[in-house]
Amino acid sequence: MQERMGNPALVLPAAMQALAALSKVPAETGLSPKLLELVNLRASQINGCSVCVDGHPRIAKKLGETDERLFAIGAWRDSPYFSDAERAALALTEAVTRVSDRADPVPDDVWDEATRHYDGRSLAALVIAIANINVWNRLNIATRQIAGAWKP
């Protein structure tokens, strides 16, 4: 496969600045960088973004994430490696990423569980993080970016 064009965020520097600024917001609220990488990886798996599925585990490993958790992220519901707060974040990630899969894209039970683990600022930051990785996935997929070319 060959990429169709350079990543639009690199072609348009103002877009890169905006997306980079947006990506800093969740960490600035105190959300764990490791949690954010789990969210990034899970959304990227769902979307089939090979660039991000390749790159985000590398970032997570640099942050101290374990192989067991990275290998199990796709089966987080049945895996013993994740806390209740992480499970709530992953459930929210899946719901927000799969918005067209059901009539009620983000069901109350998923949202309510997230509110049990994250306060208003943290929850807002989590939703921003999920939205941002979905933007990156769509940019990469639409332009057929090549996995492995980005080495975080």
Tab-separated table of N, CA and C in Angstrom:
chain	number	residue	atom	x	y	z
A	1	MET	N	0.845	-1.172	0.000
A	1	MET	CA	0.000	0.000	0.000
A	1	MET	C	0.891	1.235	0.000
A	2	GLN	N	0.444	2.255	-0.661
A	2	GLN	CA	1.184	3.505	-0.731
A	2	GLN	C	0.302	4.616	-0.168
A	3	GLU	N	0.919	5.530	0.581
A	3	GLU	CA	0.117	6.622	1.098
A	3	GLU	C	-0.378	7.504	-0.045
A	4	ARG	N	-1.564	8.053	0.169
A	4	ARG	CA	-2.181	8.899	-0.856
A	4	ARG	C	-1.576	10.296	-0.879
A	5	MET	N	-1.200	10.764	0.272
A	5	MET	CA	-0.604	12.087	0.436
A	5	MET	C	0.005	12.141	1.826
A	6	GLY	N	0.740	13.177	2.111
A	6	GLY	CA	1.239	13.360	3.467
A	6	GLY	C	0.071	13.564	4.416
A	7	ASN	N	0.304	13.309	5.680
A	7	ASN	CA	-0.755	13.503	6.658
A	7	ASN	C	-1.242	14.950	6.581
A	8	PRO	N	-2.566	15.162	6.482
A	8	PRO	CA	-3.095	16.518	6.363
A	8	PRO	C	-2.639	17.464	7.476
A	9	ALA	N	-2.418	16.929	8.663
A	9	ALA	CA	-1.960	17.782	9.762
A	9	ALA	C	-0.521	18.244	9.550
A	10	LEU	N	0.229	17.507	8.769
A	10	LEU	CA	1.584	17.935	8.430
A	10	LEU	C	1.579	18.844	7.201
A	11	VAL	N	0.636	18.620	6.315
A	11	VAL	CA	0.506	19.473	5.133
A	11	VAL	C	0.051	20.875	5.545
A	12	LEU	N	-0.836	20.933	6.536
A	12	LEU	CA	-1.371	22.209	7.022
A	12	LEU	C	-0.869	22.456	8.444
A	13	PRO	N	0.225	23.183	8.600
A	13	PRO	CA	0.823	23.376	9.923
A	13	PRO	C	-0.141	23.919	10.982
A	14	ALA	N	-1.085	24.747	10.600
A	14	ALA	CA	-2.047	25.266	11.577
A	14	ALA	C	-2.891	24.133	12.159
A	15	ALA	N	-3.202	23.139	11.330
A	15	ALA	CA	-3.950	21.981	11.826
A	15	ALA	C	-3.109	21.197	12.821
A	16	MET	N	-1.832	21.017	12.513
A	16	MET	CA	-0.948	20.307	13.439
A	16	MET	C	-0.843	21.053	14.765
A	17	GLN	N	-0.718	22.349	14.717
A	17	GLN	CA	-0.642	23.136	15.956
A	17	GLN	C	-1.911	22.971	16.782
A	18	ALA	N	-3.057	23.005	16.122
A	18	ALA	CA	-4.321	22.865	16.836
A	18	ALA	C	-4.466	21.478	17.451
A	19	LEU	N	-4.158	20.440	16.677
A	19	LEU	CA	-4.270	19.076	17.192
A	19	LEU	C	-3.251	18.803	18.293
A	20	ALA	N	-2.054	19.337	18.151
A	20	ALA	CA	-1.027	19.171	19.188
A	20	ALA	C	-1.457	19.862	20.476
A	21	ALA	N	-2.013	21.054	20.347
A	21	ALA	CA	-2.500	21.772	21.534
A	21	ALA	C	-3.631	21.003	22.201
A	22	LEU	N	-4.551	20.478	21.388
A	22	LEU	CA	-5.661	19.700	21.930
A	22	LEU	C	-5.168	18.447	22.643
A	23	SER	N	-4.133	17.829	22.110
A	23	SER	CA	-3.633	16.591	22.716
A	23	SER	C	-2.986	16.825	24.076
A	24	LYS	N	-2.565	18.033	24.362
A	24	LYS	CA	-1.942	18.339	25.659
A	24	LYS	C	-2.973	18.530	26.766
A	25	VAL	N	-4.175	18.891	26.407
A	25	VAL	CA	-5.207	19.226	27.391
A	25	VAL	C	-5.504	18.082	28.364
A	26	PRO	N	-5.758	16.850	27.895
A	26	PRO	CA	-6.095	15.782	28.847
A	26	PRO	C	-5.009	15.529	29.893
A	27	ALA	N	-3.761	15.526	29.499
A	27	ALA	CA	-2.680	15.293	30.473
A	27	ALA	C	-2.577	16.443	31.467
A	28	GLU	N	-2.885	17.645	31.015
A	28	GLU	CA	-2.822	18.812	31.900
A	28	GLU	C	-3.888	18.772	32.988
A	29	THR	N	-4.933	17.979	32.801
A	29	THR	CA	-5.975	17.862	33.831
A	29	THR	C	-5.635	16.814	34.876
A	30	GLY	N	-4.534	16.106	34.655
A	30	GLY	CA	-4.116	15.103	35.622
A	30	GLY	C	-4.440	13.676	35.235
A	31	LEU	N	-5.033	13.460	34.067
A	31	LEU	CA	-5.248	12.078	33.632
A	31	LEU	C	-3.894	11.415	33.413
A	32	SER	N	-3.810	10.167	33.767
A	32	SER	CA	-2.580	9.410	33.629
A	32	SER	C	-2.183	9.282	32.161
A	33	PRO	N	-0.928	9.589	31.831
A	33	PRO	CA	-0.464	9.389	30.463
A	33	PRO	C	-0.610	7.928	30.005
A	34	LYS	N	-0.427	6.982	30.932
A	34	LYS	CA	-0.605	5.572	30.566
A	34	LYS	C	-2.063	5.276	30.217
A	35	LEU	N	-2.986	5.838	30.973
A	35	LEU	CA	-4.406	5.664	30.661
A	35	LEU	C	-4.711	6.243	29.282
A	36	LEU	N	-4.188	7.408	29.010
A	36	LEU	CA	-4.435	8.042	27.719
A	36	LEU	C	-3.898	7.196	26.575
A	37	GLU	N	-2.785	6.538	26.777
A	37	GLU	CA	-2.255	5.660	25.725
A	37	GLU	C	-3.105	4.409	25.550
A	38	LEU	N	-3.682	3.899	26.634
A	38	LEU	CA	-4.614	2.771	26.506
A	38	LEU	C	-5.844	3.183	25.706
A	39	VAL	N	-6.352	4.376	25.990
A	39	VAL	CA	-7.488	4.919	25.251
A	39	VAL	C	-7.115	5.074	23.778
A	40	ASN	N	-5.940	5.645	23.521
A	40	ASN	CA	-5.494	5.835	22.136
A	40	ASN	C	-5.385	4.498	21.397
A	41	LEU	N	-4.821	3.515	22.063
A	41	LEU	CA	-4.653	2.211	21.438
A	41	LEU	C	-5.997	1.554	21.169
A	42	ARG	N	-6.900	1.582	22.143
A	42	ARG	CA	-8.185	0.896	21.959
A	42	ARG	C	-9.000	1.532	20.840
A	43	ALA	N	-9.093	2.848	20.804
A	43	ALA	CA	-9.833	3.517	19.728
A	43	ALA	C	-9.194	3.207	18.377
A	44	SER	N	-7.882	3.192	18.341
A	44	SER	CA	-7.161	2.927	17.092
A	44	SER	C	-7.378	1.503	16.605
A	45	GLN	N	-7.466	0.556	17.532
A	45	GLN	CA	-7.778	-0.824	17.153
A	45	GLN	C	-9.163	-0.895	16.521
A	46	ILE	N	-10.132	-0.257	17.154
A	46	ILE	CA	-11.501	-0.273	16.653
A	46	ILE	C	-11.566	0.339	15.251
A	47	ASN	N	-10.861	1.442	15.071
A	47	ASN	CA	-10.889	2.151	13.793
A	47	ASN	C	-10.000	1.517	12.729
A	48	GLY	N	-9.130	0.616	13.122
A	48	GLY	CA	-8.229	-0.012	12.166
A	48	GLY	C	-7.131	0.918	11.687
A	49	CYS	N	-6.667	1.786	12.562
A	49	CYS	CA	-5.601	2.726	12.203
A	49	CYS	C	-4.242	2.068	12.482
A	50	SER	N	-3.623	1.545	11.444
A	50	SER	CA	-2.366	0.811	11.619
A	50	SER	C	-1.245	1.697	12.154
A	51	VAL	N	-1.232	2.956	11.770
A	51	VAL	CA	-0.199	3.882	12.255
A	51	VAL	C	-0.271	3.997	13.777
A	52	CYS	N	-1.476	4.198	14.291
A	52	CYS	CA	-1.634	4.386	15.737
A	52	CYS	C	-1.542	3.080	16.521
A	53	VAL	N	-2.012	1.976	15.921
A	53	VAL	CA	-1.873	0.670	16.574
A	53	VAL	C	-0.398	0.303	16.695
A	54	ASP	N	0.403	0.747	15.757
A	54	ASP	CA	1.844	0.537	15.798
A	54	ASP	C	2.534	1.501	16.766
A	55	GLY	N	2.127	2.760	16.759
A	55	GLY	CA	2.844	3.781	17.512
A	55	GLY	C	2.480	3.915	18.981
A	56	HIS	N	1.202	3.808	19.318
A	56	HIS	CA	0.807	4.063	20.712
A	56	HIS	C	1.314	3.028	21.709
A	57	PRO	N	1.442	1.757	21.348
A	57	PRO	CA	2.090	0.844	22.294
A	57	PRO	C	3.550	1.232	22.565
A	58	ARG	N	4.220	1.778	21.576
A	58	ARG	CA	5.606	2.230	21.777
A	58	ARG	C	5.658	3.347	22.819
A	59	ILE	N	4.726	4.286	22.703
A	59	ILE	CA	4.660	5.378	23.680
A	59	ILE	C	4.332	4.811	25.056
A	60	ALA	N	3.342	3.922	25.103
A	60	ALA	CA	2.933	3.326	26.376
A	60	ALA	C	4.095	2.589	27.039
A	61	LYS	N	4.852	1.853	26.257
A	61	LYS	CA	6.009	1.124	26.807
A	61	LYS	C	7.024	2.105	27.408
A	62	LYS	N	7.260	3.219	26.741
A	62	LYS	CA	8.188	4.234	27.269
A	62	LYS	C	7.689	4.814	28.586
A	63	LEU	N	6.370	4.795	28.774
A	63	LEU	CA	5.766	5.293	30.010
A	63	LEU	C	5.732	4.230	31.108
A	64	GLY	N	6.178	3.020	30.770
A	64	GLY	CA	6.211	1.943	31.759
A	64	GLY	C	5.061	0.967	31.678
A	65	GLU	N	4.279	1.043	30.624
A	65	GLU	CA	3.165	0.108	30.475
A	65	GLU	C	3.707	-1.301	30.247
A	66	THR	N	2.951	-2.295	30.712
A	66	THR	CA	3.394	-3.682	30.609
A	66	THR	C	2.895	-4.331	29.326
A	67	ASP	N	3.637	-5.335	28.886
A	67	ASP	CA	3.216	-6.107	27.716
A	67	ASP	C	1.866	-6.767	27.959
A	68	GLU	N	1.661	-7.317	29.152
A	68	GLU	CA	0.412	-8.021	29.452
A	68	GLU	C	-0.796	-7.126	29.190
A	69	ARG	N	-0.726	-5.897	29.675
A	69	ARG	CA	-1.857	-4.983	29.500
A	69	ARG	C	-2.019	-4.561	28.035
A	70	LEU	N	-0.909	-4.331	27.359
A	70	LEU	CA	-0.997	-3.949	25.945
A	70	LEU	C	-1.558	-5.091	25.104
A	71	PHE	N	-1.128	-6.312	25.390
A	71	PHE	CA	-1.622	-7.467	24.645
A	71	PHE	C	-3.113	-7.715	24.925
A	72	ALA	N	-3.562	-7.378	26.125
A	72	ALA	CA	-4.936	-7.691	26.544
A	72	ALA	C	-5.929	-6.567	26.299
A	73	ILE	N	-5.496	-5.439	25.798
A	73	ILE	CA	-6.386	-4.280	25.685
A	73	ILE	C	-7.635	-4.584	24.845
A	74	GLY	N	-7.508	-5.395	23.827
A	74	GLY	CA	-8.662	-5.745	23.003
A	74	GLY	C	-9.676	-6.611	23.727
A	75	ALA	N	-9.266	-7.236	24.810
A	75	ALA	CA	-10.146	-8.095	25.607
A	75	ALA	C	-10.205	-7.599	27.049
A	76	TRP	N	-10.220	-6.294	27.217
A	76	TRP	CA	-10.139	-5.690	28.549
A	76	TRP	C	-11.271	-6.129	29.474
A	77	ARG	N	-12.438	-6.429	28.942
A	77	ARG	CA	-13.569	-6.838	29.796
A	77	ARG	C	-13.285	-8.155	30.517
A	78	ASP	N	-12.546	-9.041	29.865
A	78	ASP	CA	-12.296	-10.374	30.406
A	78	ASP	C	-10.901	-10.541	30.970
A	79	SER	N	-10.160	-9.463	31.058
A	79	SER	CA	-8.776	-9.513	31.505
A	79	SER	C	-8.656	-8.975	32.928
A	80	PRO	N	-7.790	-9.575	33.743
A	80	PRO	CA	-7.647	-9.123	35.126
A	80	PRO	C	-6.715	-7.912	35.286
A	81	TYR	N	-6.191	-7.375	34.213
A	81	TYR	CA	-5.115	-6.395	34.296
A	81	TYR	C	-5.546	-4.946	34.442
A	82	PHE	N	-6.844	-4.663	34.401
A	82	PHE	CA	-7.298	-3.275	34.366
A	82	PHE	C	-8.139	-2.931	35.586
A	83	SER	N	-7.959	-1.710	36.088
A	83	SER	CA	-8.732	-1.230	37.237
A	83	SER	C	-10.154	-0.883	36.789
A	84	ASP	N	-11.037	-0.681	37.762
A	84	ASP	CA	-12.406	-0.288	37.437
A	84	ASP	C	-12.434	1.054	36.709
A	85	ALA	N	-11.583	1.981	37.106
A	85	ALA	CA	-11.521	3.291	36.443
A	85	ALA	C	-11.043	3.145	35.000
A	86	GLU	N	-10.056	2.291	34.766
A	86	GLU	CA	-9.578	2.052	33.402
A	86	GLU	C	-10.662	1.392	32.563
A	87	ARG	N	-11.389	0.461	33.162
A	87	ARG	CA	-12.474	-0.202	32.445
A	87	ARG	C	-13.556	0.809	32.047
A	88	ALA	N	-13.853	1.724	32.950
A	88	ALA	CA	-14.848	2.762	32.640
A	88	ALA	C	-14.364	3.631	31.482
A	89	ALA	N	-13.086	3.981	31.484
A	89	ALA	CA	-12.522	4.796	30.404
A	89	ALA	C	-12.523	4.031	29.082
A	90	LEU	N	-12.217	2.754	29.125
A	90	LEU	CA	-12.208	1.950	27.903
A	90	LEU	C	-13.616	1.742	27.357
A	91	ALA	N	-14.586	1.552	28.241
A	91	ALA	CA	-15.979	1.421	27.793
A	91	ALA	C	-16.444	2.718	27.139
A	92	LEU	N	-16.094	3.839	27.738
A	92	LEU	CA	-16.450	5.129	27.152
A	92	LEU	C	-15.742	5.324	25.810
A	93	THR	N	-14.485	4.920	25.742
A	93	THR	CA	-13.732	5.008	24.488
A	93	THR	C	-14.431	4.225	23.381
A	94	GLU	N	-14.830	3.013	23.685
A	94	GLU	CA	-15.505	2.191	22.681
A	94	GLU	C	-16.825	2.817	22.246
A	95	ALA	N	-17.599	3.319	23.205
A	95	ALA	CA	-18.898	3.911	22.871
A	95	ALA	C	-18.732	5.159	22.006
A	96	VAL	N	-17.833	6.047	22.397
A	96	VAL	CA	-17.642	7.291	21.655
A	96	VAL	C	-17.035	7.018	20.281
A	97	THR	N	-16.209	6.002	20.175
A	97	THR	CA	-15.599	5.656	18.892
A	97	THR	C	-16.603	5.003	17.951
A	98	ARG	N	-17.509	4.240	18.502
A	98	ARG	CA	-18.483	3.508	17.678
A	98	ARG	C	-19.848	4.197	17.667
A	99	VAL	N	-19.883	5.480	17.464
A	99	VAL	CA	-21.136	6.236	17.611
A	99	VAL	C	-22.253	5.795	16.678
A	100	SER	N	-21.955	5.189	15.564
A	100	SER	CA	-23.033	4.795	14.643
A	100	SER	C	-23.471	3.349	14.816
A	101	ASP	N	-22.938	2.655	15.789
A	101	ASP	CA	-23.254	1.233	15.953
A	101	ASP	C	-24.557	0.951	16.695
A	102	ARG	N	-25.137	1.950	17.342
A	102	ARG	CA	-26.379	1.714	18.070
A	102	ARG	C	-27.180	3.003	18.176
A	103	ALA	N	-28.444	2.854	18.474
A	103	ALA	CA	-29.343	4.013	18.548
A	103	ALA	C	-28.932	4.970	19.664
A	104	ASP	N	-28.468	4.435	20.763
A	104	ASP	CA	-28.004	5.249	21.886
A	104	ASP	C	-26.489	5.058	21.964
A	105	PRO	N	-25.718	5.868	21.225
A	105	PRO	CA	-24.285	5.622	21.085
A	105	PRO	C	-23.504	5.552	22.401
A	106	VAL	N	-23.834	6.423	23.332
A	106	VAL	CA	-23.165	6.410	24.632
A	106	VAL	C	-24.256	6.192	25.684
A	107	PRO	N	-24.541	4.927	25.983
A	107	PRO	CA	-25.630	4.622	26.925
A	107	PRO	C	-25.374	5.189	28.321
A	108	ASP	N	-26.453	5.439	29.028
A	108	ASP	CA	-26.355	5.998	30.372
A	108	ASP	C	-25.485	5.152	31.289
A	109	ASP	N	-25.563	3.827	31.185
A	109	ASP	CA	-24.775	2.996	32.096
A	109	ASP	C	-23.270	3.199	31.861
A	110	VAL	N	-22.867	3.373	30.615
A	110	VAL	CA	-21.452	3.624	30.314
A	110	VAL	C	-21.048	4.996	30.847
A	111	TRP	N	-21.876	5.997	30.584
A	111	TRP	CA	-21.588	7.353	31.053
A	111	TRP	C	-21.573	7.405	32.585
A	112	ASP	N	-22.576	6.807	33.203
A	112	ASP	CA	-22.672	6.842	34.662
A	112	ASP	C	-21.479	6.162	35.324
A	113	GLU	N	-21.025	5.056	34.746
A	113	GLU	CA	-19.849	4.380	35.298
A	113	GLU	C	-18.617	5.284	35.185
A	114	ALA	N	-18.491	5.983	34.088
A	114	ALA	CA	-17.358	6.916	33.929
A	114	ALA	C	-17.435	8.031	34.973
A	115	THR	N	-18.638	8.522	35.267
A	115	THR	CA	-18.765	9.598	36.269
A	115	THR	C	-18.441	9.119	37.680
A	116	ARG	N	-18.520	7.819	37.914
A	116	ARG	CA	-18.149	7.287	39.227
A	116	ARG	C	-16.628	7.334	39.452
A	117	HIS	N	-15.879	7.386	38.364
A	117	HIS	CA	-14.418	7.321	38.471
A	117	HIS	C	-13.713	8.616	38.095
A	118	TYR	N	-14.409	9.497	37.398
A	118	TYR	CA	-13.777	10.728	36.922
A	118	TYR	C	-14.660	11.916	37.259
A	119	ASP	N	-14.036	12.981	37.810
A	119	ASP	CA	-14.790	14.194	38.099
A	119	ASP	C	-15.049	14.948	36.796
A	120	GLY	N	-15.734	16.069	36.877
A	120	GLY	CA	-16.130	16.811	35.687
A	120	GLY	C	-14.976	17.178	34.768
A	121	ARG	N	-13.899	17.690	35.335
A	121	ARG	CA	-12.736	18.072	34.512
A	121	ARG	C	-12.079	16.851	33.884
A	122	SER	N	-11.905	15.813	34.672
A	122	SER	CA	-11.258	14.607	34.156
A	122	SER	C	-12.106	13.938	33.091
A	123	LEU	N	-13.407	13.927	33.296
A	123	LEU	CA	-14.298	13.324	32.316
A	123	LEU	C	-14.297	14.139	31.018
A	124	ALA	N	-14.310	15.447	31.147
A	124	ALA	CA	-14.226	16.301	29.955
A	124	ALA	C	-12.918	16.035	29.216
A	125	ALA	N	-11.834	15.909	29.949
A	125	ALA	CA	-10.530	15.642	29.338
A	125	ALA	C	-10.512	14.281	28.655
A	126	LEU	N	-11.150	13.299	29.271
A	126	LEU	CA	-11.212	11.965	28.677
A	126	LEU	C	-11.987	11.990	27.354
A	127	VAL	N	-13.103	12.694	27.326
A	127	VAL	CA	-13.886	12.808	26.098
A	127	VAL	C	-13.071	13.536	25.019
A	128	ILE	N	-12.344	14.570	25.408
A	128	ILE	CA	-11.473	15.288	24.456
A	128	ILE	C	-10.401	14.340	23.910
A	129	ALA	N	-9.799	13.536	24.777
A	129	ALA	CA	-8.761	12.593	24.342
A	129	ALA	C	-9.330	11.574	23.348
A	130	ILE	N	-10.515	11.068	23.631
A	130	ILE	CA	-11.148	10.097	22.738
A	130	ILE	C	-11.456	10.745	21.392
A	131	ALA	N	-11.990	11.939	21.421
A	131	ALA	CA	-12.287	12.644	20.169
A	131	ALA	C	-11.016	12.899	19.377
A	132	ASN	N	-9.958	13.299	20.057
A	132	ASN	CA	-8.710	13.636	19.370
A	132	ASN	C	-8.088	12.405	18.700
A	133	ILE	N	-8.062	11.270	19.370
A	133	ILE	CA	-7.470	10.093	18.725
A	133	ILE	C	-8.325	9.659	17.544
A	134	ASN	N	-9.628	9.845	17.631
A	134	ASN	CA	-10.487	9.522	16.496
A	134	ASN	C	-10.197	10.431	15.306
A	135	VAL	N	-9.870	11.693	15.552
A	135	VAL	CA	-9.469	12.588	14.462
A	135	VAL	C	-8.191	12.069	13.817
A	136	TRP	N	-7.194	11.750	14.634
A	136	TRP	CA	-5.928	11.245	14.086
A	136	TRP	C	-6.135	9.962	13.291
A	137	ASN	N	-6.969	9.063	13.824
A	137	ASN	CA	-7.249	7.811	13.101
A	137	ASN	C	-7.839	8.106	11.732
A	138	ARG	N	-8.759	9.016	11.671
A	138	ARG	CA	-9.417	9.322	10.411
A	138	ARG	C	-8.473	9.997	9.415
A	139	LEU	N	-7.613	10.856	9.901
A	139	LEU	CA	-6.615	11.475	9.023
A	139	LEU	C	-5.677	10.415	8.454
A	140	ASN	N	-5.207	9.530	9.308
A	140	ASN	CA	-4.280	8.477	8.869
A	140	ASN	C	-4.933	7.502	7.895
A	141	ILE	N	-6.148	7.094	8.205
A	141	ILE	CA	-6.835	6.110	7.378
A	141	ILE	C	-7.208	6.698	6.016
A	142	ALA	N	-7.751	7.908	6.011
A	142	ALA	CA	-8.187	8.522	4.752
A	142	ALA	C	-7.035	8.692	3.771
A	143	THR	N	-5.862	8.976	4.302
A	143	THR	CA	-4.711	9.246	3.433
A	143	THR	C	-3.752	8.068	3.331
A	144	ARG	N	-4.147	6.940	3.932
A	144	ARG	CA	-3.365	5.694	3.892
A	144	ARG	C	-1.922	5.884	4.377
A	145	GLN	N	-1.817	6.481	5.554
A	145	GLN	CA	-0.489	6.616	6.141
A	145	GLN	C	0.069	5.225	6.443
A	146	ILE	N	1.369	5.090	6.393
A	146	ILE	CA	2.043	3.797	6.498
A	146	ILE	C	2.478	3.531	7.941
A	147	ALA	N	2.063	2.395	8.479
A	147	ALA	CA	2.497	1.999	9.816
A	147	ALA	C	4.002	1.855	9.835
A	148	GLY	N	4.607	2.331	10.904
A	148	GLY	CA	6.045	2.230	11.064
A	148	GLY	C	6.787	3.464	10.620
A	149	ALA	N	6.151	4.299	9.802
A	149	ALA	CA	6.812	5.532	9.357
A	149	ALA	C	6.919	6.521	10.510
A	150	TRP	N	5.918	6.514	11.394
A	150	TRP	CA	5.933	7.361	12.593
A	150	TRP	C	6.544	6.543	13.721
A	151	LYS	N	7.649	7.001	14.254
A	151	LYS	CA	8.327	6.304	15.351
A	151	LYS	C	8.364	7.208	16.578
A	152	PRO	N	7.335	7.112	17.397
A	152	PRO	CA	7.327	7.977	18.591
A	152	PRO	C	8.400	7.589	19.592
